[in-house]
């Protein structure tokens, strides 16, 4: 169990904030802030060895492609409710997350082929290709719902396109009719109440049969729907309503599919968080010049050229390394010197570096460092 007082005095939580800055996902950032010391020396050693394994994998295959993860737990919770329908924005966040998990599982499968121990995290997980493809059929790159989302949606949109073309052609004939020149206000087609109309003078009646749908502010122009396009406009409106119904059906079906896969998605999100935590640890280690220390059961400390981790993170300062050895020939270390001579920094360096090692973090020291439990 981590000593909360020691963590506060040694600024361990502040170090975790720096660690979290290296995370690329909300889940990884949260995992960084929750890092605590291990419960036993074997666990601490396992964490350190695993981080070394990850560093070797990064050298060969790069960092895990975790970008794109979103906070989707509320969406997965909603999707598990029968009859639920997530909105487009929520579904796009899930899409981005699923895409990220697919890439990460592929990365882990590559790690397995490379013989990396990190590849073990692929165990029990398969890329959710079917779900990813479903999202690809449903949404475009800008989040628009594609015709490929369903055959019925494609049919309705094709019908709307055909009907719109008929309406526009009919209205263009009116605009081109020389007998209408004296009542046509402007040579363009516009829309009122989602119906195609043309602007005409108020005395158009007798020249053209039609329905007035709107007036200009001055009252000199009326927007007329010619009778020959009323039925077509009616069908366009009905087709749009059918399109909206079909889109909702598509979103409900996709939501239900997410609900069925929610357990798998959560499991893969947890793996992504672990890999993002590894990445954050490695980035922090590179910033401070970290190495893997040896964890010993004995009460000892062998640190050479060790620097205070938070000072090592500060840019533009020259950190003076120190040596701290205790535990074999010596049982007591007496630190003396003038005020502002570095006594407190030395003590905090010993404490914070020990806590980092116990938590499975690399420490800013010379190779061969040993930290007792």
CSV table of C-alpha atoms in Angstrom, one decimal:
chain,number,residue,atom,x,y,z
A,1,UNK,CA,0.0,0.0,0.0
A,2,UNK,CA,1.4,3.4,-1.0
A,3,UNK,CA,2.2,5.8,1.9
A,4,UNK,CA,0.0,8.8,1.0
A,5,UNK,CA,2.0,11.2,3.3
A,6,UNK,CA,5.3,10.2,1.7
A,7,UNK,CA,3.8,10.6,-1.8
A,8,UNK,CA,2.7,14.1,-0.9
A,9,UNK,CA,6.0,15.2,0.7
A,10,UNK,CA,8.1,13.7,-2.1
A,11,UNK,CA,5.8,15.3,-4.9
A,12,UNK,CA,5.1,11.8,-6.3
A,13,UNK,CA,1.6,13.0,-7.5
A,14,UNK,CA,3.3,15.9,-9.3
A,15,UNK,CA,5.5,13.5,-11.0
A,16,UNK,CA,2.4,11.5,-12.1
A,17,UNK,CA,1.0,14.7,-13.6
A,18,UNK,CA,4.1,14.9,-15.8
A,19,UNK,CA,3.7,11.3,-16.6
A,20,UNK,CA,0.1,11.9,-17.7
A,21,UNK,CA,1.3,14.6,-20.1
A,22,UNK,CA,2.9,11.9,-22.1
A,23,UNK,CA,-0.3,9.9,-22.6
A,24,UNK,CA,-2.2,10.1,-25.9
A,25,UNK,CA,-5.6,9.0,-24.7
A,26,UNK,CA,-8.1,10.0,-22.0
A,27,UNK,CA,-7.9,6.4,-20.7
A,28,UNK,CA,-4.1,6.4,-20.6
A,29,UNK,CA,-3.9,9.7,-18.9
A,30,UNK,CA,-6.2,8.5,-16.2
A,31,UNK,CA,-4.1,5.3,-15.8
A,32,UNK,CA,-1.0,7.5,-15.4
A,33,UNK,CA,-2.6,9.4,-12.5
A,34,UNK,CA,-3.5,6.2,-10.8
A,35,UNK,CA,0.0,4.7,-10.8
A,36,UNK,CA,0.9,3.5,-7.3
A,37,UNK,CA,3.8,1.5,-5.8
A,38,UNK,CA,3.6,-2.3,-6.2
A,39,UNK,CA,2.5,-4.6,-3.4
A,40,UNK,CA,5.6,-6.7,-3.5
A,41,UNK,CA,9.2,-6.5,-4.9
A,42,UNK,CA,8.3,-9.2,-7.5
A,43,UNK,CA,5.5,-7.1,-8.9
A,44,UNK,CA,7.7,-4.0,-9.1
A,45,UNK,CA,10.4,-6.0,-10.9
A,46,UNK,CA,7.8,-7.4,-13.3
A,47,UNK,CA,6.6,-3.8,-14.1
A,48,UNK,CA,10.1,-2.7,-14.8
A,49,UNK,CA,11.0,-5.7,-16.9
A,50,UNK,CA,7.8,-5.2,-18.9
A,51,UNK,CA,8.6,-1.5,-19.5
A,52,UNK,CA,12.1,-2.6,-20.8
A,53,UNK,CA,10.3,-5.1,-23.1
A,54,UNK,CA,8.1,-2.3,-24.4
A,55,UNK,CA,11.1,-0.1,-25.0
A,56,UNK,CA,12.6,-2.8,-27.2
A,57,UNK,CA,9.4,-3.2,-29.1
A,58,UNK,CA,9.2,0.6,-29.7
A,59,UNK,CA,12.8,0.5,-31.0
A,60,UNK,CA,11.6,-2.1,-33.6
A,61,UNK,CA,8.0,-1.2,-34.3
A,62,UNK,CA,7.4,2.3,-32.9
A,63,UNK,CA,4.9,3.4,-30.3
A,64,UNK,CA,1.5,1.8,-30.2
A,65,UNK,CA,-1.0,3.7,-32.5
A,66,UNK,CA,-3.3,4.7,-29.7
A,67,UNK,CA,-4.5,8.0,-31.1
A,68,UNK,CA,-8.2,8.5,-31.7
A,69,UNK,CA,-9.5,7.1,-28.4
A,70,UNK,CA,-12.5,8.9,-27.0
A,71,UNK,CA,-14.4,8.8,-23.7
A,72,UNK,CA,-17.2,6.5,-24.8
A,73,UNK,CA,-18.2,4.6,-21.6
A,74,UNK,CA,-21.6,6.5,-21.4
A,75,UNK,CA,-22.3,5.6,-25.0
A,76,UNK,CA,-21.6,1.9,-24.4
A,77,UNK,CA,-23.8,2.0,-21.4
A,78,UNK,CA,-26.6,3.6,-23.4
A,79,UNK,CA,-26.1,1.1,-26.3
A,80,UNK,CA,-26.7,-1.8,-23.9
A,81,UNK,CA,-30.3,-0.6,-23.4
A,82,UNK,CA,-32.9,-2.2,-25.6
A,83,UNK,CA,-34.3,0.2,-28.2
A,84,UNK,CA,-31.6,2.8,-27.7
A,85,UNK,CA,-30.5,5.1,-30.5
A,86,UNK,CA,-27.2,6.9,-30.2
A,87,UNK,CA,-26.9,10.2,-32.1
A,88,UNK,CA,-24.4,10.7,-34.9
A,89,UNK,CA,-21.9,12.5,-32.7
A,90,UNK,CA,-21.8,9.7,-30.1
A,91,UNK,CA,-21.5,7.1,-32.8
A,92,UNK,CA,-18.6,8.9,-34.5
A,93,UNK,CA,-16.8,8.9,-31.1
A,94,UNK,CA,-17.4,5.2,-30.8
A,95,UNK,CA,-16.2,4.8,-34.4
A,96,UNK,CA,-12.9,6.6,-33.7
A,97,UNK,CA,-12.4,4.5,-30.6
A,98,UNK,CA,-13.1,1.2,-32.4
A,99,UNK,CA,-10.7,2.2,-35.2
A,100,UNK,CA,-8.0,2.9,-32.6
A,101,UNK,CA,-8.6,-0.5,-30.9
A,102,UNK,CA,-8.3,-2.3,-34.2
A,103,UNK,CA,-4.9,-0.7,-34.9
A,104,UNK,CA,-3.7,-1.5,-31.4
A,105,UNK,CA,-4.7,-5.1,-31.6
A,106,UNK,CA,-2.9,-5.3,-35.0
A,107,UNK,CA,0.1,-3.7,-33.3
A,108,UNK,CA,0.0,-6.4,-30.6
A,109,UNK,CA,-0.3,-9.2,-33.2
A,110,UNK,CA,2.8,-7.8,-34.9
A,111,UNK,CA,4.5,-7.8,-31.4
A,112,UNK,CA,3.7,-11.5,-31.1
A,113,UNK,CA,5.3,-12.2,-34.4
A,114,UNK,CA,8.4,-10.3,-33.3
A,115,UNK,CA,8.6,-12.4,-30.2
A,116,UNK,CA,8.0,-9.4,-27.9
A,117,UNK,CA,6.5,-10.2,-24.4
A,118,UNK,CA,4.2,-7.3,-25.0
A,119,UNK,CA,2.4,-9.4,-27.6
A,120,UNK,CA,0.8,-11.3,-24.8
A,121,UNK,CA,-1.7,-8.5,-24.4
A,122,UNK,CA,-3.2,-9.6,-27.7
A,123,UNK,CA,-4.3,-12.8,-26.0
A,124,UNK,CA,-8.1,-13.1,-26.1
A,125,UNK,CA,-8.5,-10.1,-28.5
A,126,UNK,CA,-9.3,-10.0,-32.2
A,127,UNK,CA,-9.6,-6.8,-34.3
A,128,UNK,CA,-13.2,-5.8,-34.5
A,129,UNK,CA,-13.0,-5.6,-38.3
A,130,UNK,CA,-16.8,-6.3,-38.8
A,131,UNK,CA,-17.7,-3.3,-36.6
A,132,UNK,CA,-15.1,-1.1,-38.2
A,133,UNK,CA,-16.4,-2.0,-41.7
A,134,UNK,CA,-20.0,-1.3,-40.6
A,135,UNK,CA,-18.9,2.2,-39.5
A,136,UNK,CA,-17.1,2.7,-42.8
A,137,UNK,CA,-20.3,1.8,-44.7
A,138,UNK,CA,-22.4,4.1,-42.6
A,139,UNK,CA,-20.3,7.3,-42.2
A,140,UNK,CA,-18.1,9.4,-44.4
A,141,UNK,CA,-14.9,11.1,-43.3
A,142,UNK,CA,-16.9,14.2,-42.3
A,143,UNK,CA,-19.5,12.2,-40.4
A,144,UNK,CA,-22.1,12.3,-43.1
A,145,UNK,CA,-24.4,9.2,-43.4
A,146,UNK,CA,-23.5,7.5,-46.7
A,147,UNK,CA,-25.8,5.9,-49.3
A,148,UNK,CA,-24.0,2.6,-48.6
A,149,UNK,CA,-25.5,2.5,-45.1
A,150,UNK,CA,-28.4,0.5,-46.5
A,151,UNK,CA,-30.0,-0.4,-49.8
A,152,UNK,CA,-33.2,1.3,-48.8
A,153,UNK,CA,-31.4,4.6,-48.1
A,154,UNK,CA,-29.6,4.4,-51.4
A,155,UNK,CA,-33.0,3.8,-53.2
A,156,UNK,CA,-34.7,6.7,-51.4
A,157,UNK,CA,-31.8,9.1,-52.1
A,158,UNK,CA,-31.8,8.1,-55.8
A,159,UNK,CA,-35.5,8.7,-56.0
A,160,UNK,CA,-35.1,12.1,-54.3
A,161,UNK,CA,-32.4,13.0,-56.8
A,162,UNK,CA,-34.6,12.0,-59.7
A,163,UNK,CA,-37.6,13.9,-58.4
A,164,UNK,CA,-35.5,17.0,-57.7
A,165,UNK,CA,-34.3,16.9,-61.2
A,166,UNK,CA,-37.9,16.7,-62.6
A,167,UNK,CA,-38.9,19.7,-60.4
A,168,UNK,CA,-36.0,21.8,-61.5
A,169,UNK,CA,-36.5,21.0,-65.1
A,170,UNK,CA,-40.1,21.9,-64.9
A,171,UNK,CA,-39.3,25.2,-63.2
A,172,UNK,CA,-36.6,26.0,-65.6
A,173,UNK,CA,-39.1,25.6,-68.4
A,174,UNK,CA,-41.3,28.2,-66.7
A,175,UNK,CA,-38.3,30.6,-66.4
A,176,UNK,CA,-37.4,30.2,-70.0
A,177,UNK,CA,-41.0,30.7,-71.3
A,178,UNK,CA,-41.1,34.1,-72.9
A,179,UNK,CA,-44.8,34.4,-72.1
A,180,UNK,CA,-43.9,34.4,-68.4
A,181,UNK,CA,-41.2,37.2,-68.7
A,182,UNK,CA,-43.6,39.9,-67.4
A,183,UNK,CA,-44.5,38.0,-64.2
A,184,UNK,CA,-41.1,36.3,-63.4
A,185,UNK,CA,-39.4,38.5,-60.8
A,186,UNK,CA,-35.9,36.9,-60.8
A,187,UNK,CA,-34.3,34.3,-63.0
A,188,UNK,CA,-33.6,31.7,-60.3
A,189,UNK,CA,-35.1,28.8,-58.4
A,190,UNK,CA,-35.3,28.8,-54.6
A,191,UNK,CA,-37.0,26.9,-51.8
A,192,UNK,CA,-39.7,27.8,-49.3
A,193,UNK,CA,-40.8,25.2,-46.7
A,194,UNK,CA,-38.5,22.7,-48.4
A,195,UNK,CA,-40.4,23.0,-51.6
A,196,UNK,CA,-39.0,24.4,-54.9
A,197,UNK,CA,-40.5,27.7,-56.0
A,198,UNK,CA,-39.8,30.6,-58.3
A,199,UNK,CA,-40.1,34.4,-57.5
A,200,UNK,CA,-42.9,36.1,-59.4
A,201,UNK,CA,-44.8,39.4,-59.3
A,202,UNK,CA,-48.1,39.6,-57.4
A,203,UNK,CA,-50.2,39.7,-60.5
A,204,UNK,CA,-48.9,36.3,-61.9
A,205,UNK,CA,-52.4,34.8,-61.6
A,206,UNK,CA,-54.0,34.3,-64.9
A,207,UNK,CA,-50.6,33.6,-66.4
A,208,UNK,CA,-49.6,30.7,-64.3
A,209,UNK,CA,-51.5,28.4,-62.0
A,210,UNK,CA,-49.7,27.9,-58.8
A,211,UNK,CA,-49.6,28.1,-55.0
A,212,UNK,CA,-48.1,31.1,-53.2
A,213,UNK,CA,-45.8,29.8,-50.4
A,214,UNK,CA,-44.2,33.0,-49.2
A,215,UNK,CA,-43.9,36.8,-49.8
A,216,UNK,CA,-40.9,39.1,-49.9
A,217,UNK,CA,-40.6,41.7,-47.1
A,218,UNK,CA,-41.6,44.4,-49.5
A,219,UNK,CA,-44.7,42.4,-50.6
A,220,UNK,CA,-43.8,43.0,-54.3
A,221,UNK,CA,-42.6,39.4,-54.8
A,222,UNK,CA,-44.4,36.1,-54.2
A,223,UNK,CA,-42.7,32.7,-54.2
A,224,UNK,CA,-44.9,30.4,-56.3
A,225,UNK,CA,-45.0,26.7,-56.6
A,226,UNK,CA,-46.5,25.9,-60.1
A,227,UNK,CA,-49.3,23.4,-60.1
A,228,UNK,CA,-47.4,21.0,-62.4
A,229,UNK,CA,-44.7,20.4,-59.7
A,230,UNK,CA,-47.0,20.3,-56.6
A,231,UNK,CA,-47.4,16.5,-56.7
A,232,UNK,CA,-43.7,16.0,-57.4
A,233,UNK,CA,-42.8,18.3,-54.5
A,234,UNK,CA,-45.2,16.3,-52.3
A,235,UNK,CA,-43.4,13.1,-53.2
A,236,UNK,CA,-40.1,14.7,-52.5
A,237,UNK,CA,-41.3,15.7,-49.0
A,238,UNK,CA,-42.6,12.1,-48.4
A,239,UNK,CA,-39.3,10.7,-49.6
A,240,UNK,CA,-37.4,12.9,-47.2
A,241,UNK,CA,-39.6,11.8,-44.4
A,242,UNK,CA,-39.0,8.1,-45.4
A,243,UNK,CA,-35.2,8.9,-45.6
A,244,UNK,CA,-35.3,10.3,-42.0
A,245,UNK,CA,-37.1,7.2,-40.8
A,246,UNK,CA,-34.6,4.9,-42.5
A,247,UNK,CA,-31.6,6.9,-41.1
A,248,UNK,CA,-33.0,6.4,-37.6
A,249,UNK,CA,-33.5,2.7,-38.2
A,250,UNK,CA,-29.8,2.5,-39.4
A,251,UNK,CA,-28.6,4.3,-36.3
A,252,UNK,CA,-30.7,2.1,-34.0
A,253,UNK,CA,-29.4,-1.0,-35.6
A,254,UNK,CA,-25.8,0.3,-35.3
A,255,UNK,CA,-26.4,1.2,-31.6
A,256,UNK,CA,-27.8,-2.4,-31.0
A,257,UNK,CA,-24.7,-3.8,-32.6
A,258,UNK,CA,-22.5,-1.7,-30.3
A,259,UNK,CA,-24.4,-3.0,-27.3
A,260,UNK,CA,-23.7,-6.5,-28.4
A,261,UNK,CA,-20.0,-5.8,-28.7
A,262,UNK,CA,-19.7,-3.5,-25.6
A,263,UNK,CA,-17.8,-6.1,-23.5
A,264,UNK,CA,-15.2,-6.7,-26.2
A,265,UNK,CA,-14.8,-2.9,-26.8
A,266,UNK,CA,-14.3,-2.3,-23.1
A,267,UNK,CA,-11.7,-5.0,-22.9
A,268,UNK,CA,-9.8,-3.6,-25.8
A,269,UNK,CA,-10.0,-0.1,-24.5
A,270,UNK,CA,-8.4,-1.4,-21.3
A,271,UNK,CA,-5.5,-2.8,-23.3
A,272,UNK,CA,-5.1,0.5,-25.2
A,273,UNK,CA,-4.9,2.3,-21.8
A,274,UNK,CA,-2.1,-0.1,-20.7
A,275,UNK,CA,-0.1,0.5,-23.9
A,276,UNK,CA,-0.7,4.2,-23.6
A,277,UNK,CA,0.6,4.0,-20.0
A,278,UNK,CA,3.7,2.2,-21.2
A,279,UNK,CA,4.2,4.9,-23.8
A,280,UNK,CA,3.9,7.7,-21.2
A,281,UNK,CA,6.4,5.9,-18.9
A,282,UNK,CA,8.9,5.5,-21.8
A,283,UNK,CA,8.5,9.2,-22.8
A,284,UNK,CA,9.0,10.3,-19.2
A,285,UNK,CA,12.1,8.0,-19.0
A,286,UNK,CA,13.6,9.6,-22.1
A,287,UNK,CA,13.1,13.1,-20.7
A,288,UNK,CA,14.9,12.3,-17.5
A,289,UNK,CA,17.5,9.9,-18.8
A,290,UNK,CA,15.9,7.0,-17.0
A,291,UNK,CA,17.3,3.4,-16.5
A,292,UNK,CA,15.8,0.2,-15.2
A,293,UNK,CA,16.9,-0.2,-11.5
A,294,UNK,CA,17.3,-3.5,-9.8
A,295,UNK,CA,14.8,-4.1,-7.0
A,296,UNK,CA,16.3,-5.9,-4.0
A,297,UNK,CA,14.7,-7.5,-0.9
A,298,UNK,CA,17.4,-6.2,1.3
A,299,UNK,CA,17.4,-2.7,2.9
A,300,UNK,CA,19.9,-1.1,0.6
A,301,UNK,CA,20.4,1.7,-1.8
A,302,UNK,CA,23.0,2.0,-4.5
A,303,UNK,CA,22.5,5.1,-6.7
A,304,UNK,CA,25.2,6.7,-8.7
A,305,UNK,CA,24.9,9.9,-10.8
A,306,UNK,CA,21.3,10.1,-9.6
A,307,UNK,CA,19.3,13.3,-10.1
A,308,UNK,CA,16.1,14.6,-8.7
A,309,UNK,CA,13.4,13.5,-11.2
A,310,UNK,CA,11.4,16.8,-11.1
A,311,UNK,CA,14.6,18.8,-11.5
A,312,UNK,CA,15.6,16.6,-14.4
A,313,UNK,CA,12.4,17.5,-16.1
A,314,UNK,CA,13.0,21.2,-15.9
A,315,UNK,CA,14.6,22.7,-19.0
A,316,UNK,CA,17.5,25.2,-18.9
A,317,UNK,CA,19.0,24.1,-15.6
A,318,UNK,CA,22.2,22.1,-15.0
A,319,UNK,CA,21.3,19.4,-12.5
A,320,UNK,CA,24.2,18.2,-10.4
A,321,UNK,CA,24.1,14.4,-10.0
A,322,UNK,CA,24.8,12.8,-6.6
A,323,UNK,CA,25.7,9.3,-5.3
A,324,UNK,CA,23.7,7.7,-2.5
A,325,UNK,CA,24.8,4.3,-1.1
A,326,UNK,CA,23.5,2.6,2.0
A,327,UNK,CA,22.8,-0.9,3.4
A,328,UNK,CA,25.9,-3.1,3.2
A,329,UNK,CA,28.8,-1.6,5.1
A,330,UNK,CA,26.8,1.5,6.2
A,331,UNK,CA,23.6,1.6,8.1
A,332,UNK,CA,23.5,5.3,8.5
A,333,UNK,CA,24.0,8.2,6.1
A,334,UNK,CA,24.6,11.7,7.6
A,335,UNK,CA,24.0,14.6,5.3
A,336,UNK,CA,25.4,17.9,6.4
A,337,UNK,CA,26.2,21.3,4.9
A,338,UNK,CA,25.2,24.9,4.7
A,339,UNK,CA,21.7,26.2,4.1
A,340,UNK,CA,20.6,25.9,0.5
A,341,UNK,CA,23.4,23.4,0.0
A,342,UNK,CA,21.2,20.6,-1.3
A,343,UNK,CA,20.5,18.5,1.8
A,344,UNK,CA,16.7,18.4,1.3
A,345,UNK,CA,17.0,17.8,-2.4
A,346,UNK,CA,19.3,14.8,-1.7
A,347,UNK,CA,16.8,13.4,0.8
A,348,UNK,CA,13.9,13.9,-1.6
A,349,UNK,CA,15.9,12.4,-4.4
A,350,UNK,CA,16.4,9.3,-2.4
A,351,UNK,CA,12.8,9.1,-1.4
A,352,UNK,CA,11.2,9.9,-4.8
A,353,UNK,CA,13.6,7.7,-6.8
A,354,UNK,CA,12.8,4.8,-4.4
A,355,UNK,CA,9.1,5.4,-4.8
A,356,UNK,CA,9.4,5.5,-8.6
A,357,UNK,CA,11.3,2.2,-8.7
A,358,UNK,CA,8.7,0.6,-6.5
A,359,UNK,CA,6.0,1.9,-8.9
A,360,UNK,CA,7.7,0.4,-11.9
A,361,UNK,CA,9.1,3.6,-13.3
A,362,UNK,CA,12.6,4.1,-14.7
A,363,UNK,CA,14.9,6.4,-12.6
A,364,UNK,CA,17.4,9.1,-13.6
A,365,UNK,CA,20.6,7.4,-12.5
A,366,UNK,CA,23.6,5.5,-13.8
A,367,UNK,CA,23.2,1.9,-15.0
A,368,UNK,CA,23.6,-0.6,-12.2
A,369,UNK,CA,21.3,1.2,-9.7
A,370,UNK,CA,19.9,-0.9,-6.9
A,371,UNK,CA,16.9,0.0,-4.8
A,372,UNK,CA,15.9,-2.0,-1.7
A,373,UNK,CA,12.3,-2.9,-0.8
